[in-house]
Coordinates of C-alpha atoms in Angstrom, one line a residue:
M224 CA 124.4 214.8 208.6
S225 CA 126.2 218.1 208.8
T226 CA 129.3 219.1 210.6
Y227 CA 129.4 221.6 213.4
L228 CA 131.2 224.2 211.3
Q229 CA 128.8 223.8 208.3
T230 CA 125.7 224.1 210.5
K231 CA 127.2 227.2 212.3
E232 CA 128.0 228.8 208.9
K233 CA 124.4 228.3 207.7
I234 CA 122.9 229.6 211.0
T235 CA 125.0 232.8 211.0
A236 CA 124.0 233.4 207.4
G237 CA 120.3 233.2 208.4
H238 CA 119.5 229.8 206.9
F239 CA 117.6 227.8 209.4
S240 CA 116.0 224.4 209.7
S241 CA 112.7 223.7 211.5
I242 CA 114.2 220.8 213.4
Y243 CA 117.8 220.3 214.7
F244 CA 119.2 217.2 216.3
F245 CA 122.5 217.6 218.2
Y246 CA 124.3 214.8 220.0
G247 CA 127.8 214.0 221.1
T248 CA 130.4 214.6 223.8
E249 CA 131.5 218.1 222.8
T250 CA 128.9 220.1 224.8
Y251 CA 130.6 223.4 223.8
M252 CA 129.6 222.8 220.2
M253 CA 125.9 222.1 221.1
D254 CA 125.7 225.1 223.4
D255 CA 127.3 227.3 220.8
L256 CA 124.9 226.2 218.1
V257 CA 121.9 226.8 220.4
W258 CA 123.3 230.3 221.2
Q259 CA 123.8 231.0 217.5
I260 CA 120.3 230.0 216.6
S261 CA 118.8 232.2 219.4
R262 CA 121.0 235.1 218.4
H263 CA 120.4 235.0 214.7
A264 CA 116.8 233.8 214.6
L265 CA 115.4 236.1 217.3
G266 CA 115.9 239.8 218.0
D267 CA 117.1 241.0 221.4
T268 CA 113.6 242.0 222.5
E269 CA 112.0 238.8 221.1
R270 CA 114.4 236.4 222.9
D271 CA 112.8 237.1 226.3
F272 CA 109.4 235.9 225.0
N273 CA 110.2 233.4 222.2
F274 CA 113.1 231.4 223.6
S275 CA 112.3 228.4 225.8
Q276 CA 114.4 225.5 227.1
F277 CA 113.1 222.2 228.6
D278 CA 115.2 219.8 230.6
M279 CA 114.1 216.3 229.5
R280 CA 115.5 214.8 232.7
D281 CA 112.7 216.6 234.6
V282 CA 110.0 217.6 232.0
P283 CA 108.1 215.1 229.7
V284 CA 108.6 215.8 226.0
Q285 CA 104.9 216.3 225.4
E286 CA 104.9 219.4 227.7
G287 CA 107.6 221.0 225.5
I288 CA 105.7 220.1 222.3
E289 CA 102.7 222.0 223.5
E290 CA 104.8 225.2 223.5
A291 CA 106.5 224.3 220.2
E292 CA 103.0 224.1 218.6
T293 CA 102.0 227.5 220.1
V294 CA 102.1 230.5 217.7
S295 CA 104.2 233.4 218.8
F296 CA 102.4 236.7 219.5
F297 CA 105.7 238.6 219.9
G298 CA 107.5 238.0 216.7
P299 CA 107.6 235.8 213.6
G300 CA 108.6 232.6 215.4
R301 CA 109.9 230.8 218.5
V302 CA 113.0 228.7 219.4
I303 CA 112.4 225.7 221.7
V304 CA 115.2 223.6 223.0
F305 CA 114.8 220.1 224.4
Q306 CA 118.0 219.6 226.5
H307 CA 119.4 216.3 227.9
A308 CA 117.1 214.2 225.7
R309 CA 118.4 210.9 227.1
F310 CA 115.4 209.1 225.8
L311 CA 117.1 209.1 222.4
T312 CA 120.0 207.0 223.8
G313 CA 120.1 203.5 225.2
A314 CA 120.2 204.9 228.8
K315 CA 118.0 203.3 231.4
D316 CA 117.2 206.2 233.8
K317 CA 114.7 205.1 236.4
D318 CA 113.8 208.6 237.4
M319 CA 113.3 209.8 233.8
P320 CA 109.8 211.4 233.1
L321 CA 107.3 209.4 231.1
H322 CA 107.9 210.7 227.5
D323 CA 105.1 210.3 225.0
L324 CA 107.2 209.4 221.9
K325 CA 104.1 208.9 219.7
R326 CA 103.1 212.5 220.5
L327 CA 106.6 213.6 219.5
E328 CA 106.5 211.5 216.3
T329 CA 103.2 213.1 215.3
F330 CA 104.7 216.6 215.9
L331 CA 107.7 215.8 213.8
N332 CA 105.4 214.8 210.9
D333 CA 104.2 218.4 210.6
P334 CA 106.2 220.9 212.7
P335 CA 105.2 224.5 212.5
P336 CA 107.4 226.1 209.9
E337 CA 107.7 229.4 211.7
N338 CA 109.3 227.8 214.8
I339 CA 112.8 226.2 215.4
V340 CA 113.0 223.2 217.6
V341 CA 116.3 221.7 218.9
F342 CA 116.8 218.3 220.5
A343 CA 120.2 217.9 222.2
V344 CA 121.8 215.1 224.2
E345 CA 125.3 214.7 225.6
S346 CA 126.1 211.2 224.5
Q347 CA 128.7 209.7 222.2
K348 CA 126.0 207.5 220.6
V349 CA 122.2 207.6 220.2
D350 CA 120.1 204.4 219.9
E351 CA 119.8 204.0 216.1
R352 CA 117.3 201.2 216.6
K353 CA 114.7 203.6 218.0
K354 CA 112.1 204.8 215.6
I355 CA 112.1 208.3 217.0
V356 CA 115.9 208.6 216.5
K357 CA 115.5 207.6 212.8
K358 CA 112.6 210.1 212.5
L359 CA 114.7 212.9 213.9
K360 CA 117.5 212.2 211.6
D361 CA 115.1 212.1 208.6
V362 CA 113.3 215.4 209.3
G363 CA 116.0 217.4 211.1
E364 CA 119.5 218.7 210.5
T365 CA 121.7 216.4 212.5
V366 CA 125.1 217.3 214.0
E367 CA 127.3 214.9 215.8
A368 CA 129.2 217.1 218.2
S369 CA 132.5 215.2 218.3
P370 CA 135.9 216.8 219.1
L371 CA 137.5 218.8 216.3
Q372 CA 140.8 217.6 215.0
G373 CA 143.4 218.6 212.5
D374 CA 142.5 221.2 209.9
R375 CA 138.9 221.6 211.2
L376 CA 140.2 222.5 214.6
K377 CA 142.7 225.0 213.1
Q378 CA 139.9 226.5 211.0
W379 CA 137.8 226.9 214.2
I380 CA 140.7 228.7 215.9
R381 CA 141.1 231.1 212.9
E382 CA 137.4 231.9 212.9
K383 CA 137.3 232.4 216.6
A384 CA 140.3 234.7 216.3
K385 CA 138.6 236.6 213.5
E386 CA 135.6 237.2 215.8
E387 CA 138.0 238.9 218.2
N388 CA 139.5 241.0 215.3
I389 CA 142.9 239.3 215.5
S390 CA 144.8 236.7 213.6
L391 CA 147.2 233.9 214.6
T392 CA 150.3 232.7 212.8
A393 CA 150.6 229.0 211.9
E394 CA 153.3 228.6 214.6
A395 CA 151.0 230.4 217.1
I396 CA 148.2 228.0 216.4
D397 CA 150.5 225.0 216.9
E398 CA 151.8 226.4 220.2
L399 CA 148.2 227.2 221.4
L400 CA 147.1 223.6 220.6
G401 CA 150.1 222.2 222.3
R402 CA 149.2 224.1 225.5
S403 CA 145.4 223.8 225.5
N404 CA 144.9 220.2 224.7
S405 CA 142.2 220.9 222.0
D406 CA 139.5 221.8 224.6
L407 CA 137.3 224.3 222.8
L408 CA 136.2 226.2 225.9
T409 CA 139.9 226.5 227.0
L410 CA 140.9 227.6 223.5
E411 CA 138.2 230.2 223.4
K412 CA 139.3 231.7 226.7
E413 CA 143.0 231.7 225.7
I414 CA 142.2 233.3 222.3
Q415 CA 140.3 236.1 224.1
K416 CA 143.2 236.6 226.5
C417 CA 145.6 237.0 223.5
A418 CA 143.1 239.4 221.8
Q419 CA 143.0 241.5 224.9
Y420 CA 146.8 241.6 225.1
V421 CA 147.0 243.2 221.6
N422 CA 144.0 245.4 222.3
F423 CA 141.8 243.3 219.9
N424 CA 143.7 244.4 216.9
G425 CA 146.8 242.7 215.4
E426 CA 148.6 239.4 214.9
I427 CA 149.4 236.8 217.6
N428 CA 152.7 235.0 217.1
A429 CA 154.1 232.0 219.0
S430 CA 156.1 234.0 221.5
I431 CA 152.9 235.8 222.6
V432 CA 151.2 232.5 223.1
R433 CA 154.1 231.2 225.1
A434 CA 154.0 234.3 227.3
L435 CA 150.3 234.2 227.9
V436 CA 149.0 230.6 227.8
P437 CA 150.0 228.2 230.5
R438 CA 150.9 224.7 229.5
S439 CA 148.3 222.0 229.9
L440 CA 148.9 219.1 232.3
E441 CA 149.6 216.6 229.4
D442 CA 151.9 219.1 227.8
N443 CA 153.9 219.5 231.0
I444 CA 154.1 215.7 231.2
F445 CA 155.4 215.5 227.6
Q446 CA 158.0 218.2 228.5
L447 CA 159.0 216.1 231.5
I448 CA 159.5 213.1 229.4
D449 CA 161.5 215.2 226.9
A450 CA 163.8 216.2 229.7
V451 CA 164.1 212.6 231.0
S452 CA 164.9 211.2 227.6
D453 CA 167.5 214.0 227.0
N454 CA 169.1 213.2 230.3
Y455 CA 168.1 216.6 231.8
T456 CA 167.2 215.2 235.2
A457 CA 167.3 218.5 237.1
K458 CA 164.8 220.0 234.6
A459 CA 162.5 217.0 234.8
L460 CA 162.5 217.2 238.6
Q461 CA 161.8 220.9 238.4
L462 CA 158.8 220.2 236.2
F463 CA 157.6 217.6 238.6
D464 CA 157.9 220.1 241.5
D465 CA 155.9 222.6 239.4
L466 CA 153.1 220.1 238.9
L467 CA 153.0 219.4 242.7
R468 CA 152.8 223.1 243.5
N469 CA 149.9 223.4 241.0
G470 CA 148.0 220.8 243.0
E471 CA 148.5 217.7 240.9
E472 CA 148.6 214.4 242.7
P473 CA 151.6 212.1 242.4
I474 CA 149.4 209.1 241.5
K475 CA 147.9 211.1 238.7
I476 CA 151.3 212.3 237.5
I477 CA 152.7 208.7 237.4
A478 CA 149.6 207.5 235.5
L479 CA 150.1 210.2 232.9
I480 CA 153.8 209.4 232.6
G481 CA 152.9 205.8 232.0
R482 CA 150.2 206.8 229.5
Q483 CA 152.7 208.9 227.5
F484 CA 155.3 206.1 227.4
R485 CA 152.6 203.6 226.2
L486 CA 151.5 206.1 223.5
L487 CA 155.2 206.5 222.6
N488 CA 155.6 202.8 222.2
L489 CA 152.5 202.4 220.0
A490 CA 153.4 205.4 217.9
A491 CA 156.9 203.9 217.3
E492 CA 155.3 200.6 216.2
M493 CA 152.8 202.3 213.8
D494 CA 155.6 204.4 212.4
K495 CA 157.6 201.3 211.6
R496 CA 154.5 199.9 209.7
G497 CA 154.3 203.1 207.6
Y498 CA 151.2 204.6 209.2
S499 CA 150.6 208.2 208.3
Q500 CA 150.4 210.7 211.2
Q501 CA 146.7 211.1 210.6
K502 CA 146.2 207.4 210.9
I503 CA 148.4 207.2 214.0
A504 CA 146.3 210.1 215.5
R505 CA 143.0 208.2 214.8
Q506 CA 144.3 204.9 216.2
L507 CA 145.7 206.5 219.4
G508 CA 142.7 208.9 219.8
V509 CA 145.0 211.9 220.0
P510 CA 145.1 215.2 217.9
P511 CA 147.4 215.0 214.9
F512 CA 149.9 217.5 216.4
V513 CA 150.3 215.1 219.4
A514 CA 150.8 212.2 217.0
K515 CA 153.5 214.2 215.3
R516 CA 155.3 214.9 218.6
L517 CA 155.0 211.2 219.6
S518 CA 156.4 210.0 216.2
A519 CA 159.3 212.5 216.4
K520 CA 160.2 211.4 220.0
A521 CA 159.9 207.7 219.1
K522 CA 162.7 208.1 216.6
T523 CA 165.1 209.2 219.4
V524 CA 164.2 206.5 221.9
K525 CA 164.8 202.7 221.4
G526 CA 161.8 200.5 221.7
E527 CA 163.5 198.2 224.3
A528 CA 164.3 201.2 226.4
V529 CA 160.6 202.3 226.4
G530 CA 159.7 198.7 227.5
R531 CA 162.1 199.0 230.4
A532 CA 160.7 202.4 231.3
L533 CA 157.2 201.0 231.4
S534 CA 158.2 198.1 233.6
L535 CA 159.9 200.6 236.1
I536 CA 156.8 202.8 236.0
A537 CA 154.5 199.9 236.7
E538 CA 156.7 198.7 239.6
T539 CA 156.8 202.2 241.1
D540 CA 153.1 202.7 240.7
Y541 CA 152.4 199.3 242.5
K542 CA 154.7 200.2 245.4
M543 CA 153.1 203.6 245.8
K544 CA 149.6 202.1 245.9
Q545 CA 150.7 199.4 248.4
G546 CA 152.2 202.0 250.7
A547 CA 155.7 200.6 250.3
V548 CA 157.1 203.9 249.1
E549 CA 156.0 207.5 249.9
K550 CA 154.2 208.9 246.8
K551 CA 156.1 212.1 246.1
S552 CA 159.5 210.5 246.7
G553 CA 158.5 207.5 244.7
V554 CA 157.8 209.6 241.6
A555 CA 160.9 211.7 242.2
L556 CA 163.0 208.6 242.4
L557 CA 161.4 207.2 239.2
I558 CA 162.2 210.5 237.3
A559 CA 165.8 210.3 238.5
R560 CA 166.2 206.7 237.4
L561 CA 164.4 207.0 234.0
P562 CA 167.3 208.6 232.1
R563 CA 169.6 205.7 232.9
V564 CA 166.9 203.2 232.0
L565 CA 166.3 204.9 228.6
A566 CA 170.1 205.2 227.9
A567 CA 170.9 201.6 228.7

């Protein structure tokens, strides 16, 4: 199995496989790899004739195989993409077309070497028990499109910046990650925005990122909790008001406040046990830079205080959902009370 970055590097260098198998939750990666294959394997004029996509939710796989077996008359080869191949997962879709998997297996035994065939499915897991899944992994280049983290994510940012003829300082990368929540599509758009700001030539520092890139919802929540724990109630209430003006619902805001305090509690416990930040990140399912922030904040807040805060959050959330307290005023009162709870 190859990583997304390894496969992309080979594709851009002109080294292709006849069969590719992409699966995972990070659709940006799969779409990007398909684009890179079509871009580097086909010329601009060839793409109109030799690039085909089939939606496996509507089209049976055998129909696409017929095209994959057809010789190209307008170039050296073809690129055929089988999208949404949910028959490779354990999904039970009643309206799924009848896919002839024996026909597919026969095709995979001897695919035309001049063509490139891609199977892609948006699923965290595929059904490893299925014979066809094992066959695809045996004959094809397999990529699990899972979210990038740590150094791999930073490497992706540096490469994406290079494509825009700019560079980012280490501090700028950290600031960008803190504001974009590791979503690749969002990161790409923000990098392009920064590149445009310096006219696609120069270095981006942290101050430029702060000026151009808005904070993510989770980052705003973390800033709110920072303000609460530092007893800056006015600042915390201003952040809450900003979130409301941006269209966020009070119920969602209190849920995220509760989630951040739970993560804070878990990070503190893991830190006591000597867990590394990488391990804390894996256990909590957050990027390493978030684990770092949580560990740092956990050192400034007592565990008993976090427990009291969680109790108050749960109580307020219950009252809001029961209609015993108006939602906006309920969250505002919670924010006003939290500094005293954390300081007690």
